[in-house]
Tab-separated table of C-alpha atoms in Angstrom:
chain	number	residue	atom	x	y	z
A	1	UNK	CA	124.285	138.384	109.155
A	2	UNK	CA	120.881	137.786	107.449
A	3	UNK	CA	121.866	136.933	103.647
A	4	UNK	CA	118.470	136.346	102.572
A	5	UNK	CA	117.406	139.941	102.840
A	6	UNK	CA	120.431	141.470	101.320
A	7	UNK	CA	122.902	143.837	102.471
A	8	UNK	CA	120.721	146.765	102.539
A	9	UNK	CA	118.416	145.359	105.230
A	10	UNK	CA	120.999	144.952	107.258
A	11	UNK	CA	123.871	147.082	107.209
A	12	UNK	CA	125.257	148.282	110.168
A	13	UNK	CA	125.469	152.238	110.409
A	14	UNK	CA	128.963	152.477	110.163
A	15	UNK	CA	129.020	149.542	107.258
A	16	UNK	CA	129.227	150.079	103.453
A	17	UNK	CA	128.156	148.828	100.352
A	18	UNK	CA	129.119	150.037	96.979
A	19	UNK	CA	125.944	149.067	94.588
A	20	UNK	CA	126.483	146.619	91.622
A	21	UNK	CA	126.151	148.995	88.342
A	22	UNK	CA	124.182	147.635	85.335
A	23	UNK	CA	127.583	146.945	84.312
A	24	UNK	CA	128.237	145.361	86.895
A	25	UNK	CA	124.953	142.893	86.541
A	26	UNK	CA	125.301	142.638	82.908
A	27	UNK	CA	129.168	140.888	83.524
A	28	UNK	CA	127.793	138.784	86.519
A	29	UNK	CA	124.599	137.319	85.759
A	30	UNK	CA	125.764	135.387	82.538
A	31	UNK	CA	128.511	134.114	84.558
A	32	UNK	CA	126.179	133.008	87.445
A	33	UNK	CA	123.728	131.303	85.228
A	34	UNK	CA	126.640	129.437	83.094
A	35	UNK	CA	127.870	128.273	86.557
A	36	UNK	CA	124.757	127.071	87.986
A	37	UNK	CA	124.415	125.544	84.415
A	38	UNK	CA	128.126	123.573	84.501
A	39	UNK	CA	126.898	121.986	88.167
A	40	UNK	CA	123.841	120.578	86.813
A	41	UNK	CA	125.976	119.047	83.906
A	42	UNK	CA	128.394	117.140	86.799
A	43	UNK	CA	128.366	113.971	88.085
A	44	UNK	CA	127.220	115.479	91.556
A	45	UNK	CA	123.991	116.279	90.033
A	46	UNK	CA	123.242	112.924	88.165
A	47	UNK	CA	120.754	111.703	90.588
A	48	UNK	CA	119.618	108.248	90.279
A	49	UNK	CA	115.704	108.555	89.818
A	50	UNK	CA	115.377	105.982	93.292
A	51	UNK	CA	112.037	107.911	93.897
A	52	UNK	CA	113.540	108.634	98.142
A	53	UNK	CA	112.662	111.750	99.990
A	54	UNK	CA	116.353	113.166	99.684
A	55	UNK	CA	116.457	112.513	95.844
A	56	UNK	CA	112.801	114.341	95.613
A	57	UNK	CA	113.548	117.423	97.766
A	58	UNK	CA	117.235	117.511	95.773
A	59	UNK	CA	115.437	117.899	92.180
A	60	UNK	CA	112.337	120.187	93.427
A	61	UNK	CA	114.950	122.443	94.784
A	62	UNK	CA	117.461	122.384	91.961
A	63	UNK	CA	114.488	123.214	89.514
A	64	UNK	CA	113.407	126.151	92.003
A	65	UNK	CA	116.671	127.416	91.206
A	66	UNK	CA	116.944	126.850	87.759
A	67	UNK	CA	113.538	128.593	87.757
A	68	UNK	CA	115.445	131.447	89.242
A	69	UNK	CA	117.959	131.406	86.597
A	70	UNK	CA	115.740	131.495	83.593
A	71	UNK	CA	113.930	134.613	85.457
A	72	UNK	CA	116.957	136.472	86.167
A	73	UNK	CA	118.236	135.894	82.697
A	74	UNK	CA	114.717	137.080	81.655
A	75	UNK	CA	114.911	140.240	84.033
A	76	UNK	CA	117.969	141.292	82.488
A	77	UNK	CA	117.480	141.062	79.093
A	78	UNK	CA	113.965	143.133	79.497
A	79	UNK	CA	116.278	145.640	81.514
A	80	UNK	CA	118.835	146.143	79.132
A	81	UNK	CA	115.846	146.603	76.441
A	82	UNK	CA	114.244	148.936	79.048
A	83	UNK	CA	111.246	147.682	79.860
A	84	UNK	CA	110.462	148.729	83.305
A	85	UNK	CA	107.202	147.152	83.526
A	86	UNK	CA	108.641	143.317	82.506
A	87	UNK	CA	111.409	143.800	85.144
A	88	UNK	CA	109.315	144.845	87.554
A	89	UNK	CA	106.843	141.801	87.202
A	90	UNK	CA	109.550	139.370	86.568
A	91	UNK	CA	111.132	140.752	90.152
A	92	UNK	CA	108.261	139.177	92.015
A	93	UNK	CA	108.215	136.316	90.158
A	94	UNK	CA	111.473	135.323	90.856
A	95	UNK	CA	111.374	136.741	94.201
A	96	UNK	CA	108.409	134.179	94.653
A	97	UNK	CA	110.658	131.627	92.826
A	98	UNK	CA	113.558	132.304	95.156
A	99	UNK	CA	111.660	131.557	98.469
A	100	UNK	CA	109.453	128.520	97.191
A	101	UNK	CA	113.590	127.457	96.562
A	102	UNK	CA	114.481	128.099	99.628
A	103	UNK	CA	111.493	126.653	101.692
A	104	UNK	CA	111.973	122.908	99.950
A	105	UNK	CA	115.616	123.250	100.319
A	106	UNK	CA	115.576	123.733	104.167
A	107	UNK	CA	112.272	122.371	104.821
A	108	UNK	CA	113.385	119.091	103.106
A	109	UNK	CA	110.247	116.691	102.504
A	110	UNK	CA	108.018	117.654	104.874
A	111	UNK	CA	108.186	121.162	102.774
A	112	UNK	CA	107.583	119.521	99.406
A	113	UNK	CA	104.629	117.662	100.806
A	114	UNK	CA	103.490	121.322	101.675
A	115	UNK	CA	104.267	122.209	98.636
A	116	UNK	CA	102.101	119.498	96.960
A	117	UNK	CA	99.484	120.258	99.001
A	118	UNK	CA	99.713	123.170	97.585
A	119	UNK	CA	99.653	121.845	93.625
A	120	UNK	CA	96.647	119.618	94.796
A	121	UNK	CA	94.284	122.969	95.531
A	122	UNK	CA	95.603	124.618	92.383
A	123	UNK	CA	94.972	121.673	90.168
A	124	UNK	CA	91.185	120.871	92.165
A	125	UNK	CA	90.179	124.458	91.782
A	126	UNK	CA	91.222	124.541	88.281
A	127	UNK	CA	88.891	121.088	87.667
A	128	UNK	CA	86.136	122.671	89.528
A	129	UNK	CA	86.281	126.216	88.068
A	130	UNK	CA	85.661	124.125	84.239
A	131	UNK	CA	83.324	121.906	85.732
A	132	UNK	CA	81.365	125.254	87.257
A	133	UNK	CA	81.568	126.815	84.018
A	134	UNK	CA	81.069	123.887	81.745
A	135	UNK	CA	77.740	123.226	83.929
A	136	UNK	CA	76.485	126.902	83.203
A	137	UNK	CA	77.275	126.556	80.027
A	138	UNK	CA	74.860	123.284	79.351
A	139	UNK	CA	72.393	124.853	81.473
A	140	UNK	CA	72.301	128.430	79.624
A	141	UNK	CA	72.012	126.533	76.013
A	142	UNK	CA	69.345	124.237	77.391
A	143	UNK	CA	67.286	126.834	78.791
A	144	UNK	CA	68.219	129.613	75.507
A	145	UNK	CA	66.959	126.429	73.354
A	146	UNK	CA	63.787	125.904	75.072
A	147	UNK	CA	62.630	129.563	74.932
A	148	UNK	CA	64.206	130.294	71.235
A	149	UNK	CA	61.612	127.071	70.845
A	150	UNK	CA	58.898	128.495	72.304
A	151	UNK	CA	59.677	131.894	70.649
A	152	UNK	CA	59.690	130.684	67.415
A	153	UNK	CA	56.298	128.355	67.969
A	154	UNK	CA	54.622	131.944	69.196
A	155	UNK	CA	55.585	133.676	65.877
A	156	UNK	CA	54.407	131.105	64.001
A	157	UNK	CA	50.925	131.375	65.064
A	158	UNK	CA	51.265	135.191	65.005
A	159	UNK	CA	52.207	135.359	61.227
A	160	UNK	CA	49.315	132.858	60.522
A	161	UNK	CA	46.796	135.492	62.329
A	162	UNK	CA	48.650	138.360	60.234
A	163	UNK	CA	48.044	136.585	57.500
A	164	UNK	CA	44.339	135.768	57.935
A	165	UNK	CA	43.921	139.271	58.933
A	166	UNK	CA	45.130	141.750	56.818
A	167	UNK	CA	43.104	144.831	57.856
A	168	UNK	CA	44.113	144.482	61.278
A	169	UNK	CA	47.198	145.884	63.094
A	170	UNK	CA	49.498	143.096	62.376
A	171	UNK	CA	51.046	141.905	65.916
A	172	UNK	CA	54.498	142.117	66.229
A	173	UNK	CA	56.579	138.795	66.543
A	174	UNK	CA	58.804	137.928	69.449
A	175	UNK	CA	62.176	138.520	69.455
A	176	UNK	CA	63.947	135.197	69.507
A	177	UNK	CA	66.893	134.567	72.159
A	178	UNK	CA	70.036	134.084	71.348
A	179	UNK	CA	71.445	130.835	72.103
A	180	UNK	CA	75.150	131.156	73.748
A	181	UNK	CA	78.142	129.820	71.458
A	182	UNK	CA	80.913	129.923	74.019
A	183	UNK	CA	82.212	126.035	73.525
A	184	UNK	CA	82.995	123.858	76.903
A	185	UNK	CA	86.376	124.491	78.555
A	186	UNK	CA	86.410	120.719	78.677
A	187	UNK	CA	89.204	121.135	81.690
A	188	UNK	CA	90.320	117.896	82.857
A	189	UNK	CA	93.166	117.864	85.286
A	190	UNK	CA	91.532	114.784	87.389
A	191	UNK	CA	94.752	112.756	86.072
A	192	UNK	CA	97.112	115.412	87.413
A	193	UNK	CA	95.565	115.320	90.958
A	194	UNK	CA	95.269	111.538	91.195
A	195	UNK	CA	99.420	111.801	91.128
A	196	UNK	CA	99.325	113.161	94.717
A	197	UNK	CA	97.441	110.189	95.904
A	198	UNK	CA	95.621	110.588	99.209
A	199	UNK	CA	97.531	114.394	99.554
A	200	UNK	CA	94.823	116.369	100.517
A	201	UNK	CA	94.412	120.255	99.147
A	202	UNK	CA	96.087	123.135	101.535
A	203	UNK	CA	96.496	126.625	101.007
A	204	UNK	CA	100.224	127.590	101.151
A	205	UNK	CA	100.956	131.508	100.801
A	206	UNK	CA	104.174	133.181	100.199
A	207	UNK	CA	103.681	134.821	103.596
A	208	UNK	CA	103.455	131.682	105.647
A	209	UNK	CA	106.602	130.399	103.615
A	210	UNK	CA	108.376	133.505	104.299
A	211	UNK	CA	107.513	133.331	108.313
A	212	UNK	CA	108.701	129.503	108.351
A	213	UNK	CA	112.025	129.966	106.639
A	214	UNK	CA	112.266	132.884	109.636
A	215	UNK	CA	111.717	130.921	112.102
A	216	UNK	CA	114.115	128.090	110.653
A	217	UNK	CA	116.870	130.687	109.942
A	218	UNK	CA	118.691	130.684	113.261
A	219	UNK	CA	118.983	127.046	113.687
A	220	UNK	CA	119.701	126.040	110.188
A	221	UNK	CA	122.295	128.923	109.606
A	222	UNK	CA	120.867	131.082	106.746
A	223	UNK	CA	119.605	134.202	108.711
A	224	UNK	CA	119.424	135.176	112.248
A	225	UNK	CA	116.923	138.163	111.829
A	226	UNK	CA	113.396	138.135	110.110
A	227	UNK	CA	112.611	137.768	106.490
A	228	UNK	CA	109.600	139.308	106.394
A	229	UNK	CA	111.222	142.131	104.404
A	230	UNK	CA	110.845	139.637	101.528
A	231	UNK	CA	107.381	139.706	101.947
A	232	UNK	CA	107.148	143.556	101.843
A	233	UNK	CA	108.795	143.520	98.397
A	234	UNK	CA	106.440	140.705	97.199
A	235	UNK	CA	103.607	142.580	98.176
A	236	UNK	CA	105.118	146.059	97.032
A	237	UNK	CA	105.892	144.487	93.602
A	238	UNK	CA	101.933	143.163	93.402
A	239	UNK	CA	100.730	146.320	93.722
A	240	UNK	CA	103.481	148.705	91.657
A	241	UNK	CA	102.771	146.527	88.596
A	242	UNK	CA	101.330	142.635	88.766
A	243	UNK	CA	98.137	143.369	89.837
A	244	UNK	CA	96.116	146.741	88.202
A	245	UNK	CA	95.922	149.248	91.324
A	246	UNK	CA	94.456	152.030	91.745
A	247	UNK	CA	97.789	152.866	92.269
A	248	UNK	CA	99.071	152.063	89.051
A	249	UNK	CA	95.777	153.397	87.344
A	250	UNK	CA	96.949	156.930	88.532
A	251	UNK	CA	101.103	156.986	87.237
A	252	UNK	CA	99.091	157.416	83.896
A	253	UNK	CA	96.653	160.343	85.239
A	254	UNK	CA	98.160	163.717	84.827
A	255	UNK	CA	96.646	167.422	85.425
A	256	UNK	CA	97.105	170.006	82.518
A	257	UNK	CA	98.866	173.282	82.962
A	258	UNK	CA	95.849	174.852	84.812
A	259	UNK	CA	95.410	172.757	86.911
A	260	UNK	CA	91.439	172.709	86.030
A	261	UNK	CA	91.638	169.248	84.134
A	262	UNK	CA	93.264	166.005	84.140
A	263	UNK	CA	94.087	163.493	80.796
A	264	UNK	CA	95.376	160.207	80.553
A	265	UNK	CA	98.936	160.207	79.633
A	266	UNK	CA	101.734	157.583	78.172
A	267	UNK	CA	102.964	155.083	80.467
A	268	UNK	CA	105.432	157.120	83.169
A	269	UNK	CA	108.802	155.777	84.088
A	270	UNK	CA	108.958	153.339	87.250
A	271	UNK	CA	112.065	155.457	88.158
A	272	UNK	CA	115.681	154.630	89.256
A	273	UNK	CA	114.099	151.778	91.570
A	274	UNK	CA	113.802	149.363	88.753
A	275	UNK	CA	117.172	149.847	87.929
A	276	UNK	CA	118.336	148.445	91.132
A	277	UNK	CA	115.964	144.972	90.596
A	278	UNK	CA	118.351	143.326	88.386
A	279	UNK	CA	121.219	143.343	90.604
A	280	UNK	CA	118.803	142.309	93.563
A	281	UNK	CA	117.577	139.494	91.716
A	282	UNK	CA	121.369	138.644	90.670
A	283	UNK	CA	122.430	138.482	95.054
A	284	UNK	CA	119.438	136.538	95.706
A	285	UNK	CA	119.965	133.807	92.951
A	286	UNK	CA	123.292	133.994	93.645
A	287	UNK	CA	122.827	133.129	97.656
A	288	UNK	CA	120.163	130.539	96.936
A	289	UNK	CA	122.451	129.080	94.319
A	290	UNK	CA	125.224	128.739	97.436
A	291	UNK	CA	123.013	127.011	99.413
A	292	UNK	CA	121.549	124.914	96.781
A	293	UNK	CA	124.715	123.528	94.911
A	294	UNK	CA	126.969	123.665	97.971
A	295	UNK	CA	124.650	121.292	99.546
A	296	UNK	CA	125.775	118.780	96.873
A	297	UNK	CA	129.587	119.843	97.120
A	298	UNK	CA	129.478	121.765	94.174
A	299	UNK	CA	131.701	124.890	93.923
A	300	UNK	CA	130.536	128.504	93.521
A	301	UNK	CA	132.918	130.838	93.425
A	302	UNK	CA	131.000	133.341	90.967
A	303	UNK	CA	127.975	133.369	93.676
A	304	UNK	CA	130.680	133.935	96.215
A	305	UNK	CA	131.841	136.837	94.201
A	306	UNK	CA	128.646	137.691	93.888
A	307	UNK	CA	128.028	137.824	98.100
A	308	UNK	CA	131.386	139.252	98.430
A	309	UNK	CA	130.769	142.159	96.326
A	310	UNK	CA	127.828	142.874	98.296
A	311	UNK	CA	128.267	141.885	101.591
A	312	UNK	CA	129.358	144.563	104.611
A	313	UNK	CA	133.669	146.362	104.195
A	314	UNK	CA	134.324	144.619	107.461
A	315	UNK	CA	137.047	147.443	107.772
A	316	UNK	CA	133.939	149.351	107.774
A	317	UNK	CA	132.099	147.315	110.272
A	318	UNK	CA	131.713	149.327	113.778
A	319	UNK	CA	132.993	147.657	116.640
């Protein structure tokens, strides 16, 4: 059975699963976050800072999930306050949380290195974005100087020859240029990026994350069909919501009564859909909290509820 992608992507046809109610999620998640919480707080989790591979990949992946806690919490309280639009762009953060959890936990260090790779083109592109900006900004005063200089020179000798000829036309003075105000971003993140040493920059998408823990499922027993599903919600929840679409431009476009015209109306609902986020989010933290604290011999019998609630009736289950 494929875990990862949830019961619904891979039910069998004669299988059934009876849907968590917001009930349902509102009981479980607290529960699930105060157990996650309680195995941090144990002896199994007081890691001696030794600065090893194991002991790096064990605290990257425990903060992934805690991550996913603090989003899930987040998801719920914006759903029981019914705001579709927060749940919906909290879903694909913690969807993105969830498999960045997943990839150091299996991929163990040579992931995190990935994964710092990763940090190292965020924080250099960050640097050089200031320092591009920063630059323009030097240049655009030092250039706005010189010709409000110039400018202002000009109008000096035109007001003298206005002056010394008052029957004339008097000539009009130039307008003077503005000189830009916008301070320096004064970005410096060259600190941050010395931490990674000789780590050199590398893109790492969610996509090529998403196709590695695929390919690992099989032989490190979390999923024996693809996860690319994951992917498809990632990418469905960029454009329903994180990222200003055409498509979302037009859930606020409606035609009057005619027909003949079309106005701008209040933000639509996202539909029963977003109702069904919070209990996804709840299975997912819940099986990435299995994998995560079980790996250090910690209990979870609330994320085992949690699967168990949601997983295939085997009485169901065709033969």
């Amino acid at each position: 059975m494929n875990h990862i992608n949830g019961p619904q992507s891979c039910g069998d046809a004669g299988s059934t699963v009876r849907p968590l109610t917001s009930d349902d999620v509102s009981e479980l998640v607290p529960l699930l976050l105060a157990e996650v919480e309680r195995a941090f707080d144990s002896p199994r989790w007081a890691l001696v800072n030794s600065g090893t591979e194991e002991v790096k990949c064990l605290i990257y992946a425990g903060a992934a999930l805690s991550h996913c806690c603090r989003l899930l919490a987040e998801m719920e309280t914006a759903a029981l306050a019914e705001q579709e639009m927060a749940v919906c762009l909290l879903w694909r953060a913690h969807l993105e949380a969830a498999v960045v959890c997943l990839y150091v936990h299996f991929g163990r260090y040579s992931a995190l290195e990935r994964l710092a790779r990763a940090e190292v083109r965020y924080q250099e592109g960050l640097q050089q974005e200031g320092d591009t900006i920063d630059a323009g900004l030097t240049a655009g005063r030092a250039k706005a100087r010189k010709s409000r200089k110039k400018a202002e020179e000009a109008n000096v000798g035109i007001a003298r020859w206005n002056a010394a000829n008052p029957t004339e036309v008097p000539k009009a003075l130039h307008e003077l240029p503005p000189v830009p105000q916008l301070k320096p971003m004064t970005i410096d993140r060259r600190a941050r990026i010395a931490e990674f040493g000789a780590l050199t920059a590398q893109e790492l998408t969610i996509s090529e994350m998403v196709d590695t823990l695929t390919k690992w499922g099989p032989t490190r027993g979390f999923a024996t069909e693809t996860l690319r599903p994951l992917y498809l919600y990632y990418r469905h929840g960029s454009g329903t919501g994180a990222h200003t679409t055409m498509t979302v431009l037009e859930e606020y476009m409606s035609p009057s009564g005619s027909g003949s015209s079309v106005k701008v109306t209040a933000p639509p609902s996202l539909g029963a859909a977003v109702e069904q986020l919070p209990g996804a989010a709840l299975y997912l933290t819940a099986e990435v909290a299995r994998y995560v604290l079980g790996a250090q011999g910690c209990d979870t019998p609330v994320a085992d509820r949690i699967r168990a609630t949601l997983s295939r009736n085997p009485a169901d289950r065709s033969v």
